[in-house]
Amino acid sequence: MSAEPTTDPEHQGEFLVRPDGTVRGDDGASGALAAALPYTGRLARRMGELVEAGDLRVMEAFGAQRLTVGVTWTPAGEGTFRAVVTPLEPRALPSFMVVGGADTAATVSHCVNRLAAVEGVAWSSIVTADSRVIAAVGEQQDLHHLAEVGNRMLAILRSLEDQHATGFMRLRFEKGAVIGASLGRHALVAFASTAEDTDLVTMIDEIRAILADHDLGTVTTEFEPGSEEPDEPVVDATPDPAAPARPALPVGARYRGAAARPDKPPRRSLFGR
């Protein structure tokens, strides 16, 4: 998907943010959106390193409208952001019949598993407003930096809140995309190699409905990848009945010194030749 504007950046809905911070065009938000892009770009670029997905190429936000931002980087790590804002068809939020009874910890676990079941999603997680990872599902090696990834996604969602309040964020890297969606003050964070927009927004709507009456801040469990240490090998101290019995050492003064003393060198005779 190309993020390059099809017309001059001064056209309504298209704007350009240069590495020096100057803006060409109108972001439709009195400059607030343009000012936020360099900050979110730096946050997102580091996420690509953490999940080993390569460099950041495109940032997308889906909500009442669609924001698509193409990103190029200078050798010094400064970004140029070419943004296009396009309207979306009004979307009626679906209603769900949610059966209560499950505690919040079990509910968040159910939700991350539901998102991970979407085709193309490799892992999913929920991060609270105080940056705690309370649920995650995926390969263990993929979740090593999940706390920092989640913390950065929380900051990006807050920075661009008006752009995705009813939808989600997608950060496209060279080797996949990180997905983020607001759950009130908290966030749903996932990684996808491929995933259709409609599949993602449908599942995110469902998860929001399921968690609407739950206080995620009350979940005390925290996901800590790699915290489980391998079990110590069990050593059986029972002697093998098939092994030959060790002969008893002779006792008594006349047998003193008969036992081998491998840890001591043999005594040297005082009467040498």
CSV table of C-alpha atoms in Angstrom, one decimal:
chain,number,residue,atom,x,y,z
A,1,MET,CA,0.0,0.0,0.0
A,2,SER,CA,1.5,3.3,-1.0
A,3,ALA,CA,1.3,6.2,1.3
A,4,GLU,CA,2.6,8.8,-1.2
A,5,PRO,CA,0.1,11.7,-1.8
A,6,THR,CA,-1.4,11.5,-5.3
A,7,THR,CA,-1.6,15.3,-5.6
A,8,ASP,CA,0.3,18.4,-4.2
A,9,PRO,CA,0.7,18.3,-0.4
A,10,GLU,CA,-1.2,21.6,-0.2
A,11,HIS,CA,-4.4,19.8,-1.3
A,12,GLN,CA,-6.8,19.4,1.5
A,13,GLY,CA,-6.2,16.2,3.5
A,14,GLU,CA,-2.6,15.9,2.5
A,15,PHE,CA,0.5,17.3,4.2
A,16,LEU,CA,4.2,16.8,4.5
A,17,VAL,CA,6.4,17.1,7.7
A,18,ARG,CA,10.1,17.6,6.9
A,19,PRO,CA,13.0,16.5,9.1
A,20,ASP,CA,13.5,20.1,10.3
A,21,GLY,CA,9.9,20.1,11.5
A,22,THR,CA,8.5,22.4,8.9
A,23,VAL,CA,5.0,21.5,7.5
A,24,ARG,CA,3.7,21.9,4.0
A,25,GLY,CA,-0.1,21.5,3.7
A,26,ASP,CA,-3.0,21.4,6.1
A,27,ASP,CA,-3.4,18.5,8.6
A,28,GLY,CA,-6.9,19.6,9.4
A,29,ALA,CA,-6.1,19.7,13.1
A,30,SER,CA,-4.5,23.2,13.4
A,31,GLY,CA,-1.0,21.6,13.3
A,32,ALA,CA,-1.5,19.2,16.2
A,33,LEU,CA,-1.4,16.1,14.0
A,34,ALA,CA,1.6,17.2,12.1
A,35,ALA,CA,3.5,18.0,15.3
A,36,ALA,CA,2.7,14.5,16.7
A,37,LEU,CA,4.1,12.5,13.8
A,38,PRO,CA,7.9,12.9,14.4
A,39,TYR,CA,7.3,11.8,18.0
A,40,THR,CA,5.2,8.8,17.1
A,41,GLY,CA,7.6,7.9,14.3
A,42,ARG,CA,10.6,7.7,16.7
A,43,LEU,CA,8.6,5.6,19.1
A,44,ALA,CA,7.4,3.2,16.4
A,45,ARG,CA,10.8,2.8,14.7
A,46,ARG,CA,12.3,1.4,17.9
A,47,MET,CA,9.4,-1.1,18.1
A,48,GLY,CA,10.5,-2.5,14.8
A,49,GLU,CA,13.9,-3.2,16.2
A,50,LEU,CA,12.4,-4.9,19.3
A,51,VAL,CA,10.2,-7.3,17.3
A,52,GLU,CA,12.9,-7.8,14.6
A,53,ALA,CA,10.5,-6.5,11.9
A,54,GLY,CA,12.9,-4.1,10.2
A,55,ASP,CA,12.5,-0.4,9.6
A,56,LEU,CA,9.3,1.6,9.9
A,57,ARG,CA,7.7,2.3,6.5
A,58,VAL,CA,4.0,3.3,7.1
A,59,MET,CA,1.8,4.3,10.0
A,60,GLU,CA,-1.9,3.9,9.6
A,61,ALA,CA,-4.8,4.9,11.8
A,62,PHE,CA,-8.4,3.7,11.2
A,63,GLY,CA,-11.3,5.5,12.9
A,64,ALA,CA,-13.9,8.0,11.7
A,65,GLN,CA,-11.3,8.7,8.9
A,66,ARG,CA,-8.2,7.0,7.7
A,67,LEU,CA,-4.7,8.4,8.2
A,68,THR,CA,-1.9,7.0,6.1
A,69,VAL,CA,1.6,8.2,6.7
A,70,GLY,CA,4.5,7.2,4.6
A,71,VAL,CA,7.9,7.4,6.3
A,72,THR,CA,11.4,7.8,4.9
A,73,TRP,CA,14.6,8.2,7.1
A,74,THR,CA,17.8,10.2,6.7
A,75,PRO,CA,21.1,8.6,7.6
A,76,ALA,CA,21.0,10.6,10.8
A,77,GLY,CA,17.7,8.9,11.7
A,78,GLU,CA,15.4,11.9,11.0
A,79,GLY,CA,12.1,11.2,9.4
A,80,THR,CA,10.1,12.7,6.5
A,81,PHE,CA,6.4,12.1,6.9
A,82,ARG,CA,4.0,12.2,4.0
A,83,ALA,CA,0.4,12.0,5.3
A,84,VAL,CA,-3.0,11.5,3.6
A,85,VAL,CA,-6.2,11.8,5.5
A,86,THR,CA,-9.3,10.3,3.8
A,87,PRO,CA,-12.8,10.0,5.0
A,88,LEU,CA,-14.3,6.6,5.7
A,89,GLU,CA,-17.9,5.4,5.4
A,90,PRO,CA,-19.7,5.8,8.7
A,91,ARG,CA,-19.6,2.4,10.5
A,92,ALA,CA,-22.3,1.3,12.8
A,93,LEU,CA,-20.7,-0.4,15.9
A,94,PRO,CA,-22.1,-3.9,16.2
A,95,SER,CA,-23.7,-5.1,19.3
A,96,PHE,CA,-22.7,-8.3,21.1
A,97,MET,CA,-24.4,-10.5,23.7
A,98,VAL,CA,-21.8,-10.9,26.3
A,99,VAL,CA,-22.4,-13.7,28.9
A,100,GLY,CA,-21.1,-12.6,32.3
A,101,GLY,CA,-19.7,-14.8,35.1
A,102,ALA,CA,-16.0,-15.1,34.1
A,103,ASP,CA,-13.5,-13.2,36.2
A,104,THR,CA,-11.5,-10.4,34.5
A,105,ALA,CA,-8.2,-12.4,34.3
A,106,ALA,CA,-10.0,-15.3,32.5
A,107,THR,CA,-11.7,-12.8,30.2
A,108,VAL,CA,-8.6,-11.0,29.1
A,109,SER,CA,-6.9,-14.4,28.4
A,110,HIS,CA,-9.9,-15.3,26.3
A,111,CYS,CA,-9.7,-12.1,24.3
A,112,VAL,CA,-6.0,-12.4,23.4
A,113,ASN,CA,-6.6,-15.9,22.2
A,114,ARG,CA,-9.5,-14.7,20.1
A,115,LEU,CA,-7.3,-12.1,18.4
A,116,ALA,CA,-4.4,-14.5,17.9
A,117,ALA,CA,-6.9,-16.8,16.0
A,118,VAL,CA,-7.3,-14.2,13.3
A,119,GLU,CA,-5.4,-15.3,10.2
A,120,GLY,CA,-2.0,-13.6,9.9
A,121,VAL,CA,-1.8,-12.6,13.6
A,122,ALA,CA,1.4,-14.1,15.2
A,123,TRP,CA,0.9,-12.9,18.8
A,124,SER,CA,-1.4,-10.7,20.8
A,125,SER,CA,-1.4,-9.1,24.3
A,126,ILE,CA,-3.1,-6.6,26.6
A,127,VAL,CA,-1.2,-3.8,28.3
A,128,THR,CA,-2.7,-1.7,31.1
A,129,ALA,CA,-2.4,2.0,31.5
A,130,ASP,CA,0.4,1.6,34.0
A,131,SER,CA,2.4,-0.5,31.4
A,132,ARG,CA,1.7,-3.9,32.8
A,133,VAL,CA,1.3,-6.8,30.4
A,134,ILE,CA,-1.6,-8.8,31.9
A,135,ALA,CA,-2.1,-11.3,29.1
A,136,ALA,CA,-0.3,-12.5,26.1
A,137,VAL,CA,-0.3,-15.5,23.7
A,138,GLY,CA,2.3,-16.4,21.1
A,139,GLU,CA,5.7,-18.0,20.7
A,140,GLN,CA,7.9,-17.3,23.8
A,141,GLN,CA,10.8,-15.9,21.8
A,142,ASP,CA,8.5,-13.4,20.1
A,143,LEU,CA,7.3,-12.0,23.4
A,144,HIS,CA,10.7,-11.2,25.0
A,145,HIS,CA,10.4,-7.4,24.6
A,146,LEU,CA,6.6,-7.2,25.0
A,147,ALA,CA,6.7,-4.8,27.9
A,148,GLU,CA,8.6,-2.1,26.1
A,149,VAL,CA,6.6,-2.7,22.9
A,150,GLY,CA,3.4,-2.3,24.8
A,151,ASN,CA,4.6,0.8,26.6
A,152,ARG,CA,5.5,2.5,23.3
A,153,MET,CA,2.2,1.5,21.7
A,154,LEU,CA,0.4,3.1,24.7
A,155,ALA,CA,2.2,6.4,24.1
A,156,ILE,CA,1.4,6.3,20.3
A,157,LEU,CA,-2.3,5.6,20.9
A,158,ARG,CA,-2.5,8.5,23.3
A,159,SER,CA,-0.6,10.8,20.9
A,160,LEU,CA,-3.0,10.0,18.0
A,161,GLU,CA,-6.1,9.3,20.0
A,162,ASP,CA,-8.5,11.3,17.8
A,163,GLN,CA,-7.4,9.3,14.7
A,164,HIS,CA,-8.3,5.8,15.9
A,165,ALA,CA,-10.7,6.1,18.8
A,166,THR,CA,-13.2,3.8,17.1
A,167,GLY,CA,-10.7,1.7,15.2
A,168,PHE,CA,-7.1,0.8,15.5
A,169,MET,CA,-3.4,1.7,14.6
A,170,ARG,CA,-1.2,-0.3,12.3
A,171,LEU,CA,2.5,0.3,12.1
A,172,ARG,CA,3.9,-1.3,9.0
A,173,PHE,CA,7.5,-2.5,9.0
A,174,GLU,CA,9.7,-4.3,6.4
A,175,LYS,CA,8.7,-7.7,7.9
A,176,GLY,CA,5.3,-7.3,9.3
A,177,ALA,CA,3.1,-4.9,11.3
A,178,VAL,CA,2.3,-4.1,14.9
A,179,ILE,CA,-1.4,-3.5,15.7
A,180,GLY,CA,-2.6,-1.4,18.5
A,181,ALA,CA,-6.2,-0.6,19.7
A,182,SER,CA,-7.4,1.4,22.7
A,183,LEU,CA,-9.4,-0.4,25.4
A,184,GLY,CA,-10.3,2.6,27.4
A,185,ARG,CA,-7.1,3.7,29.1
A,186,HIS,CA,-5.5,0.4,28.2
A,187,ALA,CA,-4.3,-1.2,24.9
A,188,LEU,CA,-4.6,-4.3,22.8
A,189,VAL,CA,-1.2,-4.9,21.1
A,190,ALA,CA,-0.5,-7.6,18.4
A,191,PHE,CA,1.9,-8.5,15.6
A,192,ALA,CA,0.7,-9.6,12.2
A,193,SER,CA,2.5,-10.7,9.1
A,194,THR,CA,-0.8,-10.4,7.1
A,195,ALA,CA,-4.2,-9.6,8.4
A,196,GLU,CA,-7.2,-8.0,6.6
A,197,ASP,CA,-8.5,-4.7,7.9
A,198,THR,CA,-12.1,-6.0,8.1
A,199,ASP,CA,-11.0,-9.1,10.1
A,200,LEU,CA,-9.1,-6.9,12.6
A,201,VAL,CA,-11.7,-4.3,13.1
A,202,THR,CA,-14.4,-7.0,13.6
A,203,MET,CA,-12.4,-8.8,16.2
A,204,ILE,CA,-11.4,-5.6,18.0
A,205,ASP,CA,-15.0,-4.5,18.1
A,206,GLU,CA,-15.8,-7.9,19.7
A,207,ILE,CA,-13.0,-7.6,22.3
A,208,ARG,CA,-14.0,-4.1,23.2
A,209,ALA,CA,-17.6,-5.3,23.8
A,210,ILE,CA,-16.5,-8.3,25.9
A,211,LEU,CA,-14.2,-6.1,28.1
A,212,ALA,CA,-16.5,-3.1,28.4
A,213,ASP,CA,-17.7,-4.0,31.9
A,214,HIS,CA,-14.3,-5.2,33.2
A,215,ASP,CA,-11.8,-3.1,35.1
A,216,LEU,CA,-8.5,-4.3,33.6
A,217,GLY,CA,-6.6,-2.5,36.3
A,218,THR,CA,-7.7,-5.1,38.8
A,219,VAL,CA,-5.9,-7.9,37.1
A,220,THR,CA,-2.9,-8.6,39.3
A,221,THR,CA,-1.2,-11.2,37.2
A,222,GLU,CA,1.7,-10.0,34.9
A,223,PHE,CA,3.1,-11.8,31.9
A,224,GLU,CA,6.9,-12.2,32.2
A,225,PRO,CA,8.4,-14.0,29.2
A,226,GLY,CA,11.3,-16.2,30.1
A,227,SER,CA,10.6,-16.0,33.8
A,228,GLU,CA,10.0,-19.8,34.0
A,229,GLU,CA,13.2,-21.5,34.8
A,230,PRO,CA,13.8,-25.1,33.6
A,231,ASP,CA,13.1,-27.7,36.2
A,232,GLU,CA,16.2,-29.1,38.0
A,233,PRO,CA,17.0,-32.7,36.9
A,234,VAL,CA,15.8,-35.2,39.5
A,235,VAL,CA,18.6,-37.4,40.8
A,236,ASP,CA,17.5,-40.8,42.0
A,237,ALA,CA,19.5,-41.5,45.2
A,238,THR,CA,18.2,-45.1,45.3
A,239,PRO,CA,21.1,-47.5,44.7
A,240,ASP,CA,20.9,-49.7,41.6
A,241,PRO,CA,20.3,-53.3,42.8
A,242,ALA,CA,22.2,-54.6,39.8
A,243,ALA,CA,25.4,-52.7,40.7
A,244,PRO,CA,28.0,-54.8,42.6
A,245,ALA,CA,28.1,-54.1,46.3
A,246,ARG,CA,31.2,-52.3,47.6
A,247,PRO,CA,33.1,-54.6,49.9
A,248,ALA,CA,33.3,-53.5,53.5
A,249,LEU,CA,36.6,-52.1,54.6
A,250,PRO,CA,38.5,-54.1,57.3
A,251,VAL,CA,38.5,-52.6,60.7
A,252,GLY,CA,40.8,-52.8,63.7
A,253,ALA,CA,44.2,-51.5,64.5
A,254,ARG,CA,46.0,-54.1,62.4
A,255,TYR,CA,44.2,-52.9,59.3
A,256,ARG,CA,44.7,-49.2,59.9
A,257,GLY,CA,45.7,-47.6,56.6
A,258,ALA,CA,44.3,-50.4,54.5
A,259,ALA,CA,41.8,-48.1,52.8
A,260,ALA,CA,42.9,-46.3,49.7
A,261,ARG,CA,43.6,-42.6,50.1
A,262,PRO,CA,43.5,-41.3,46.5
A,263,ASP,CA,43.4,-37.7,47.7
A,264,LYS,CA,46.8,-38.0,49.4
A,265,PRO,CA,50.1,-38.7,47.7
A,266,PRO,CA,51.9,-41.9,48.9
A,267,ARG,CA,54.3,-41.2,51.8
A,268,ARG,CA,57.9,-41.0,50.8
A,269,SER,CA,60.3,-43.3,52.6
A,270,LEU,CA,62.7,-41.6,55.0
A,271,PHE,CA,65.4,-44.0,54.1
A,272,GLY,CA,66.3,-43.4,50.5
A,273,ARG,CA,68.8,-45.3,48.5
